[in-house]
Amino acid sequence: MKAVILAAGYGTRLQRDIENDTTGSFKHLRGIAKPLLPVGPCELISHWVQALTKTGCVDTVYVVTNDLYHEAFQQWAQEFPNVKIINDGTRRNEDRHGAVACLQLTVKLDTLFKEDFSLKKFTERFFEVQNKDKESNLVLSYQCKDEETSKYGILELDEDLKVQCMKEKPLLSETSSRNACPCFYLFSRTSLPLLDIFLNEKKNAPIEERDAPGTFLSWLILRRPVYVHRISGRFDVGNLPSYIECDKYFKDQLQNPSIYLM
């Protein structure tokens, strides 16, 4: 199995927060790509690569980054012989290709999950839905708060946890669901070729329709079975307060670091 980690973003919100922080406590984080930020004992991205490697299911991890951070990722990857770094060639946020296009080059990676998440259970659930239909795909979902529905892609499910539709950042009045969907997908072999079709359809569309991976997922739901694996929650490292919360959890609250994500 191959894993793809999307790390070509520029972390503009987080870097702006760091620049505006008056305490000076985070100046050492200036200019560091979000996936390379220290979270607990190691970089955020290292938590994922270590866990993916330990599963025994993943032989290669592709990390898609940009030209601005390419050298830093190359240096980081020297520790991991199974990691291949792919450069999308951009140096500015304004020139980014979008997350779906980055998938075509090869986990938009600014996320870590709570301790109950298990890659083993996730892959077991994937094989379960594959036994129903070889075209089935699997995504994660957790219950968000009422006030958070307008921040995330929200899934509407049937009794078998099969996705019926995905609503992008809906108002409370537009859905009764609170099933938020982070960018962590396991696609079937038959779904991957559809990336080319999707991007061809969207080639003249605004970058926003290619930047969020959820746009491809919404499109895919109409064409392939997509099921859900439930988790309790996640850390979305988008700004300085969310980074501080995540780092504190991994330093002070993580109960079993050696088997985290396993």
Tab-separated table of N, CA and C in Angstrom, residues 156-217:
chain	number	residue	atom	x	y	z
A	156	GLU	N	-23.590	13.352	5.630
A	156	GLU	CA	-24.883	12.785	5.991
A	156	GLU	C	-24.838	11.298	5.651
A	157	LEU	N	-25.193	10.452	6.636
A	157	LEU	CA	-24.975	9.008	6.560
A	157	LEU	C	-26.280	8.246	6.634
A	158	ASP	N	-26.242	6.979	6.132
A	158	ASP	CA	-27.381	6.086	6.358
A	158	ASP	C	-27.061	5.182	7.546
A	159	GLU	N	-27.924	4.208	7.815
A	159	GLU	CA	-27.747	3.362	9.006
A	159	GLU	C	-26.523	2.450	8.917
A	160	ASP	N	-25.980	2.237	7.705
A	160	ASP	CA	-24.775	1.421	7.533
A	160	ASP	C	-23.501	2.250	7.530
A	161	LEU	N	-23.625	3.530	7.891
A	161	LEU	CA	-22.502	4.472	7.869
A	161	LEU	C	-21.964	4.681	6.452
A	162	LYS	N	-22.846	4.551	5.486
A	162	LYS	CA	-22.498	4.887	4.110
A	162	LYS	C	-22.855	6.352	3.871
A	163	VAL	N	-21.943	7.083	3.232
A	163	VAL	CA	-22.150	8.512	3.008
A	163	VAL	C	-23.183	8.725	1.912
A	164	GLN	N	-24.190	9.530	2.211
A	164	GLN	CA	-25.219	9.883	1.238
A	164	GLN	C	-24.876	11.179	0.515
A	165	CYS	N	-24.303	12.129	1.260
A	165	CYS	CA	-23.849	13.374	0.644
A	165	CYS	C	-22.902	14.080	1.602
A	166	MET	N	-22.180	15.058	1.072
A	166	MET	CA	-21.288	15.884	1.885
A	166	MET	C	-21.656	17.339	1.649
A	167	LYS	N	-21.890	18.057	2.738
A	167	LYS	CA	-22.209	19.472	2.649
A	167	LYS	C	-21.010	20.274	3.143
A	168	GLU	N	-20.535	21.178	2.313
A	168	GLU	CA	-19.334	21.936	2.646
A	168	GLU	C	-19.696	23.158	3.487
A	169	LYS	N	-19.266	23.141	4.748
A	169	LYS	CA	-19.457	24.252	5.686
A	169	LYS	C	-20.905	24.752	5.732
A	170	PRO	N	-21.845	23.842	6.015
A	170	PRO	CA	-23.261	24.240	6.008
A	170	PRO	C	-23.662	25.042	7.242
A	171	LEU	N	-24.719	25.810	7.105
A	171	LEU	CA	-25.331	26.465	8.246
A	171	LEU	C	-26.071	25.416	9.079
A	172	LEU	N	-26.318	25.735	10.343
A	172	LEU	CA	-27.045	24.801	11.211
A	172	LEU	C	-28.400	24.445	10.625
A	173	SER	N	-29.020	25.402	9.952
A	173	SER	CA	-30.353	25.181	9.391
A	173	SER	C	-30.334	24.281	8.156
A	174	GLU	N	-29.140	24.008	7.626
A	174	GLU	CA	-29.032	23.248	6.380
A	174	GLU	C	-28.785	21.762	6.587
A	175	THR	N	-28.501	21.343	7.822
A	175	THR	CA	-28.258	19.922	8.092
A	175	THR	C	-28.473	19.621	9.569
A	176	SER	N	-28.939	18.419	9.862
A	176	SER	CA	-29.038	17.965	11.250
A	176	SER	C	-27.814	17.147	11.639
A	177	SER	N	-26.944	16.856	10.672
A	177	SER	CA	-25.753	16.045	10.921
A	177	SER	C	-24.658	16.872	11.591
A	178	ARG	N	-23.858	16.209	12.426
A	178	ARG	CA	-22.666	16.823	13.018
A	178	ARG	C	-21.443	15.955	12.715
A	179	ASN	N	-21.514	15.205	11.603
A	179	ASN	CA	-20.426	14.292	11.232
A	179	ASN	C	-19.369	15.038	10.419
A	180	ALA	N	-18.394	15.619	11.127
A	180	ALA	CA	-17.310	16.332	10.449
A	180	ALA	C	-16.353	15.332	9.813
A	181	CYS	N	-15.771	15.723	8.679
A	181	CYS	CA	-14.913	14.812	7.911
A	181	CYS	C	-13.527	15.419	7.705
A	182	PRO	N	-12.516	14.976	8.472
A	182	PRO	CA	-11.151	15.457	8.253
A	182	PRO	C	-10.555	14.842	6.988
A	183	CYS	N	-9.491	15.436	6.518
A	183	CYS	CA	-8.860	14.945	5.288
A	183	CYS	C	-7.978	13.741	5.600
A	184	PHE	N	-8.604	12.584	5.682
A	184	PHE	CA	-7.893	11.321	5.873
A	184	PHE	C	-8.714	10.257	5.180
A	185	TYR	N	-8.320	9.906	3.967
A	185	TYR	CA	-9.118	9.047	3.105
A	185	TYR	C	-8.334	7.807	2.699
A	186	LEU	N	-9.039	6.705	2.533
A	186	LEU	CA	-8.465	5.487	1.970
A	186	LEU	C	-9.273	5.161	0.719
A	187	PHE	N	-8.653	5.412	-0.449
A	187	PHE	CA	-9.342	5.254	-1.725
A	187	PHE	C	-9.112	3.855	-2.297
A	188	SER	N	-10.131	3.340	-2.959
A	188	SER	CA	-9.990	2.066	-3.672
A	188	SER	C	-9.160	2.273	-4.931
A	189	ARG	N	-8.656	1.174	-5.487
A	189	ARG	CA	-7.876	1.251	-6.727
A	189	ARG	C	-8.692	1.856	-7.866
A	190	THR	N	-9.986	1.584	-7.885
A	190	THR	CA	-10.814	2.071	-8.990
A	190	THR	C	-11.154	3.551	-8.853
A	191	SER	N	-10.971	4.109	-7.654
A	191	SER	CA	-11.303	5.523	-7.453
A	191	SER	C	-10.153	6.452	-7.849
A	192	LEU	N	-8.924	5.999	-7.691
A	192	LEU	CA	-7.773	6.862	-7.973
A	192	LEU	C	-7.748	7.396	-9.406
A	193	PRO	N	-8.065	6.574	-10.431
A	193	PRO	CA	-8.059	7.113	-11.797
A	193	PRO	C	-9.072	8.230	-12.023
A	194	LEU	N	-10.067	8.337	-11.142
A	194	LEU	CA	-11.077	9.381	-11.291
A	194	LEU	C	-10.524	10.769	-10.982
A	195	LEU	N	-9.354	10.838	-10.337
A	195	LEU	CA	-8.718	12.129	-10.092
A	195	LEU	C	-8.485	12.882	-11.399
A	196	ASP	N	-8.020	12.163	-12.419
A	196	ASP	CA	-7.768	12.798	-13.721
A	196	ASP	C	-9.049	13.376	-14.307
A	197	ILE	N	-10.132	12.613	-14.195
A	197	ILE	CA	-11.417	13.065	-14.739
A	197	ILE	C	-11.901	14.300	-13.985
A	198	PHE	N	-11.807	14.255	-12.653
A	198	PHE	CA	-12.237	15.386	-11.828
A	198	PHE	C	-11.461	16.651	-12.183
A	199	LEU	N	-10.139	16.529	-12.256
A	199	LEU	CA	-9.321	17.714	-12.525
A	199	LEU	C	-9.530	18.247	-13.935
A	200	ASN	N	-9.806	17.355	-14.873
A	200	ASN	CA	-10.101	17.810	-16.231
A	200	ASN	C	-11.407	18.602	-16.254
A	201	GLU	N	-12.395	18.138	-15.499
A	201	GLU	CA	-13.666	18.858	-15.405
A	201	GLU	C	-13.490	20.221	-14.746
A	202	LYS	N	-12.542	20.311	-13.796
A	202	LYS	CA	-12.368	21.529	-13.013
A	202	LYS	C	-11.203	22.398	-13.497
A	203	LYS	N	-10.650	22.105	-14.666
A	203	LYS	CA	-9.422	22.786	-15.086
A	203	LYS	C	-9.588	24.292	-15.238
A	204	ASN	N	-10.790	24.754	-15.541
A	204	ASN	CA	-11.024	26.190	-15.687
A	204	ASN	C	-11.741	26.795	-14.481
A	205	ALA	N	-11.922	25.992	-13.443
A	205	ALA	CA	-12.625	26.452	-12.244
A	205	ALA	C	-11.667	27.220	-11.328
A	206	PRO	N	-12.189	28.024	-10.397
A	206	PRO	CA	-11.334	28.727	-9.429
A	206	PRO	C	-10.523	27.742	-8.602
A	207	ILE	N	-9.384	28.207	-8.074
A	207	ILE	CA	-8.486	27.354	-7.300
A	207	ILE	C	-9.201	26.741	-6.099
A	208	GLU	N	-10.208	27.445	-5.540
A	208	GLU	CA	-10.926	26.938	-4.369
A	208	GLU	C	-11.600	25.595	-4.655
A	209	GLU	N	-11.962	25.344	-5.904
A	209	GLU	CA	-12.634	24.091	-6.249
A	209	GLU	C	-11.650	22.943	-6.444
A	210	ARG	N	-10.355	23.258	-6.396
A	210	ARG	CA	-9.337	22.214	-6.496
A	210	ARG	C	-8.459	22.141	-5.259
A	211	ASP	N	-8.554	23.158	-4.396
A	211	ASP	CA	-7.658	23.234	-3.246
A	211	ASP	C	-8.118	22.340	-2.096
A	212	ALA	N	-9.409	22.325	-1.811
A	212	ALA	CA	-9.912	21.511	-0.702
A	212	ALA	C	-10.150	20.079	-1.166
A	213	PRO	N	-9.517	19.089	-0.536
A	213	PRO	CA	-9.739	17.686	-0.932
A	213	PRO	C	-11.199	17.274	-0.855
A	214	GLY	N	-11.971	17.958	0.006
A	214	GLY	CA	-13.382	17.641	0.142
A	214	GLY	C	-14.175	17.852	-1.135
A	215	THR	N	-13.685	18.707	-2.020
A	215	THR	CA	-14.399	18.906	-3.287
A	215	THR	C	-14.349	17.645	-4.139
A	216	PHE	N	-13.213	16.963	-4.125
A	216	PHE	CA	-13.113	15.696	-4.847
A	216	PHE	C	-13.958	14.633	-4.161
A	217	LEU	N	-13.945	14.629	-2.823
A	217	LEU	CA	-14.736	13.635	-2.098
A	217	LEU	C	-16.229	13.816	-2.384
